[in-house]
Amino acid sequence: LMENAGLRVFQSLKNIYTDLRLKKVIIFAGSGNNGGDGFVVARHLYNYGVKVKIFLLVSFNKIKGEAGENLNIIDKMGVELIETETVKLEEIEGTIQNSDLIIDAILGTGLQGKVTGLKAKIINLINITNKEVVAIDVPSGLNADSGKIEGPCIKATHTITLALPKIGLLLFPGAGFAGKVTVEDIGIPSYLLKNKKLKINIVTKEIVKSLLPFRAI
């Protein structure tokens, strides 16, 4: 699923940014599956000819499992990898200012409590630079189930969410941090997605528009 997720995010980026090849992209990646998705995205961006570099929110050797495997692949390819804890925040800010697009692959749905420490500093730094930010699955710092924000949270321009829209992207205050939301299919079997417990009713602007009576001006 990580490969599917990363590929669909990359394809969505191409749809959002028709000049993607010309952009300088920075990916901020955590140690979990969200970071792993970011590594897959980086591989596809690199192969597409995009200038991409990755800031790791933990040291290289702490990233394990499928995420670690994808990290090793892009390392061997020559993608620039920087361990954030080894660089001054001023240098990171300068790199962000010199970029065109930020991809948030720090936490995703893996949020557990309030974001603190280095992650909090990086999120605040990204937000104050006012760059275009695409979040993978959910903006880091946003509770995917409730939409609550209890600390620093990525203010995304776009959120590319995977498989299904997350409730937290639809409820405020979370909806105010998600930007434009795109849902991408990552190949989860349809019978699993038809589970009644996953179904909720959402009122959209299209529904409201269809219910308004026509009045001649």
Coordinates of C-alpha atoms in Angstrom, one line a residue:
L1 CA 0.0 0.0 0.0
M2 CA 2.9 2.4 0.6
E3 CA 4.0 2.1 -3.0
N4 CA 0.4 2.7 -4.2
A5 CA 0.0 5.7 -1.8
G6 CA 3.2 7.3 -2.9
L7 CA 2.5 6.8 -6.6
R8 CA -1.0 8.3 -6.3
V9 CA 0.3 11.3 -4.4
F10 CA 2.9 11.9 -7.1
Q11 CA 0.2 11.6 -9.8
S12 CA -2.0 14.0 -7.9
L13 CA 0.9 16.4 -7.7
K14 CA 1.3 16.3 -11.4
N15 CA -2.4 17.2 -11.8
I16 CA -2.2 20.0 -9.3
Y17 CA 1.0 21.5 -10.6
T18 CA 1.3 21.4 -14.4
D19 CA 4.8 22.9 -14.0
L20 CA 5.9 20.3 -11.4
R21 CA 9.2 19.5 -13.3
L22 CA 10.3 23.1 -12.8
K23 CA 9.7 23.2 -9.1
K24 CA 12.2 22.8 -6.3
V25 CA 10.6 20.5 -3.8
I26 CA 11.3 19.8 -0.1
I27 CA 9.8 16.9 1.7
F28 CA 9.8 16.8 5.5
A29 CA 9.5 13.2 6.6
G30 CA 8.9 11.4 9.9
S31 CA 9.8 7.9 10.8
G32 CA 6.5 6.2 10.2
N33 CA 4.3 5.2 7.3
N34 CA 3.6 8.8 6.4
G35 CA 7.3 9.4 6.1
G36 CA 7.5 6.2 4.0
D37 CA 4.8 7.6 1.7
G38 CA 7.0 10.7 1.3
F39 CA 10.0 8.6 0.4
V40 CA 8.1 6.9 -2.4
V41 CA 6.9 10.3 -3.6
A42 CA 10.5 11.5 -3.6
R43 CA 11.6 8.6 -5.8
H44 CA 8.9 9.3 -8.4
L45 CA 9.7 13.1 -8.3
Y46 CA 13.4 12.4 -8.8
N47 CA 12.7 10.1 -11.7
Y48 CA 10.4 12.7 -13.2
G49 CA 13.3 15.2 -13.2
V50 CA 12.2 17.3 -10.2
K51 CA 14.8 18.8 -7.9
V52 CA 13.9 17.2 -4.6
K53 CA 15.5 17.0 -1.2
I54 CA 14.3 15.4 2.1
F55 CA 14.7 16.6 5.6
L56 CA 14.4 13.6 8.0
L57 CA 12.8 14.4 11.4
V58 CA 14.7 11.6 13.0
S59 CA 18.1 10.1 12.3
F60 CA 18.5 7.8 9.2
N61 CA 19.1 4.6 11.2
K62 CA 15.9 5.0 13.3
I63 CA 13.7 4.6 10.3
K64 CA 12.7 0.9 10.0
G65 CA 10.4 -1.4 8.2
E66 CA 8.8 -0.6 4.8
A67 CA 9.6 3.1 5.4
G68 CA 13.3 2.2 6.0
E69 CA 13.4 0.1 2.8
N70 CA 12.1 3.0 0.7
L71 CA 14.5 5.4 2.4
N72 CA 17.4 3.1 1.5
I73 CA 16.3 3.0 -2.1
I74 CA 16.2 6.8 -2.6
D75 CA 19.5 7.1 -0.7
K76 CA 21.1 4.8 -3.3
M77 CA 19.5 6.8 -6.1
G78 CA 21.2 9.9 -4.9
V79 CA 18.3 11.9 -3.5
E80 CA 19.6 14.5 -1.1
L81 CA 18.8 13.5 2.5
I82 CA 19.4 15.8 5.5
E83 CA 19.0 14.8 9.1
T84 CA 17.1 17.8 10.5
E85 CA 18.6 17.6 14.0
T86 CA 22.1 18.1 12.5
V87 CA 21.2 21.5 10.9
K88 CA 20.5 24.9 12.4
L89 CA 16.9 26.1 12.0
E90 CA 18.1 29.2 10.3
E91 CA 19.6 27.0 7.5
I92 CA 16.4 25.0 7.2
E93 CA 14.4 28.3 6.9
G94 CA 16.8 29.5 4.2
T95 CA 16.3 26.2 2.2
I96 CA 12.5 26.5 2.6
Q97 CA 12.6 30.1 1.3
N98 CA 14.6 29.0 -1.7
S99 CA 12.1 26.2 -2.6
D100 CA 8.8 26.3 -4.5
L101 CA 6.8 23.5 -2.8
I102 CA 6.8 21.8 0.6
I103 CA 5.5 18.3 1.1
D104 CA 4.4 17.3 4.6
A105 CA 5.1 13.7 5.4
I106 CA 5.9 14.1 9.1
L107 CA 3.0 12.5 11.0
G108 CA -0.2 12.0 8.9
T109 CA -2.7 9.9 10.9
G110 CA 0.1 8.8 13.3
L111 CA -0.5 11.8 15.6
Q112 CA -0.4 10.9 19.3
G113 CA -1.1 13.9 21.5
K114 CA 0.3 17.4 21.1
V115 CA 3.2 17.9 18.7
T116 CA 6.3 19.0 20.7
G117 CA 10.1 19.3 20.3
L118 CA 11.8 19.4 17.0
K119 CA 8.6 18.5 15.1
A120 CA 6.8 21.4 16.6
K121 CA 9.6 23.8 15.6
I122 CA 9.7 22.5 12.1
I123 CA 5.9 22.8 11.7
N124 CA 6.0 26.4 13.0
L125 CA 8.9 27.2 10.6
I126 CA 7.1 25.8 7.6
N127 CA 4.0 27.8 8.5
I128 CA 5.7 31.2 8.8
T129 CA 7.4 30.9 5.4
N130 CA 4.0 31.0 3.6
K131 CA 5.1 28.5 0.9
E132 CA 2.7 26.2 -0.9
V133 CA 2.4 23.1 1.3
V134 CA 0.9 19.7 0.3
A135 CA 0.1 17.4 3.2
I136 CA 0.0 13.6 2.7
D137 CA -3.1 12.1 4.2
V138 CA -3.7 14.8 6.8
P139 CA -1.7 17.9 7.9
S140 CA 0.7 17.0 10.6
G141 CA -0.7 18.1 14.0
L142 CA -4.3 17.6 13.0
N143 CA -6.4 14.8 14.7
A144 CA -7.7 12.8 11.8
D145 CA -10.7 11.6 13.8
S146 CA -11.9 14.7 15.5
G147 CA -10.4 17.7 13.6
K148 CA -9.0 19.0 16.9
I149 CA -5.7 20.8 16.9
E150 CA -3.9 20.9 20.3
G151 CA -0.5 22.3 19.2
P152 CA 1.4 23.3 16.1
C153 CA -0.3 22.1 12.9
I154 CA 0.7 22.3 9.3
K155 CA -1.3 24.9 7.4
A156 CA -1.7 23.1 4.1
T157 CA -2.5 24.5 0.7
H158 CA -3.6 21.1 -0.5
T159 CA -4.2 17.8 1.3
I160 CA -3.9 14.6 -0.7
T161 CA -5.7 12.1 1.6
L162 CA -5.6 8.3 1.0
A163 CA -8.4 5.8 0.4
L164 CA -11.1 7.7 2.2
P165 CA -11.6 11.3 3.4
K166 CA -10.7 11.6 7.0
I167 CA -13.4 13.1 9.3
G168 CA -10.9 15.5 10.8
L169 CA -10.4 17.1 7.4
L170 CA -14.2 18.0 7.3
L171 CA -14.7 19.3 10.8
F172 CA -13.4 22.6 12.2
P173 CA -10.9 23.7 13.2
G174 CA -9.1 20.9 11.2
A175 CA -10.9 21.8 7.9
G176 CA -9.3 25.3 8.1
F177 CA -5.8 23.7 8.0
A178 CA -6.5 21.2 5.2
G179 CA -6.7 23.5 2.2
K180 CA -8.2 21.8 -0.9
V181 CA -8.7 18.1 -0.2
T182 CA -8.2 15.5 -2.9
V183 CA -9.0 11.8 -2.2
E184 CA -6.8 9.2 -3.9
D185 CA -7.6 5.5 -4.3
I186 CA -4.6 3.4 -3.1
G187 CA -6.0 -0.1 -3.9
I188 CA -7.8 -1.1 -0.7
P189 CA -10.4 -3.7 -1.6
S190 CA -13.8 -2.2 -2.1
Y191 CA -15.5 -4.7 0.2
L192 CA -13.5 -3.4 3.1
L193 CA -14.5 0.2 2.3
K194 CA -18.2 -0.7 2.3
N195 CA -18.2 -1.4 6.0
K196 CA -21.2 0.4 7.5
K197 CA -19.0 1.8 10.4
L198 CA -17.1 3.8 7.8
K199 CA -20.1 5.6 6.4
I200 CA -21.1 9.1 7.4
N201 CA -23.3 11.7 5.8
I202 CA -21.6 14.9 4.6
V203 CA -23.4 18.1 3.6
T204 CA -21.4 19.6 0.7
K205 CA -21.9 22.9 -1.2
E206 CA -23.2 20.9 -4.2
I207 CA -26.0 19.4 -2.0
V208 CA -26.9 22.8 -0.6
K209 CA -27.0 24.3 -4.0
S210 CA -29.3 21.6 -5.4
L211 CA -31.8 22.2 -2.5
L212 CA -32.1 25.9 -3.0
P213 CA -35.3 26.9 -4.9
F214 CA -34.9 28.7 -8.2
R215 CA -36.0 32.4 -8.0
A216 CA -36.1 34.6 -11.1
I217 CA -34.2 37.9 -10.7

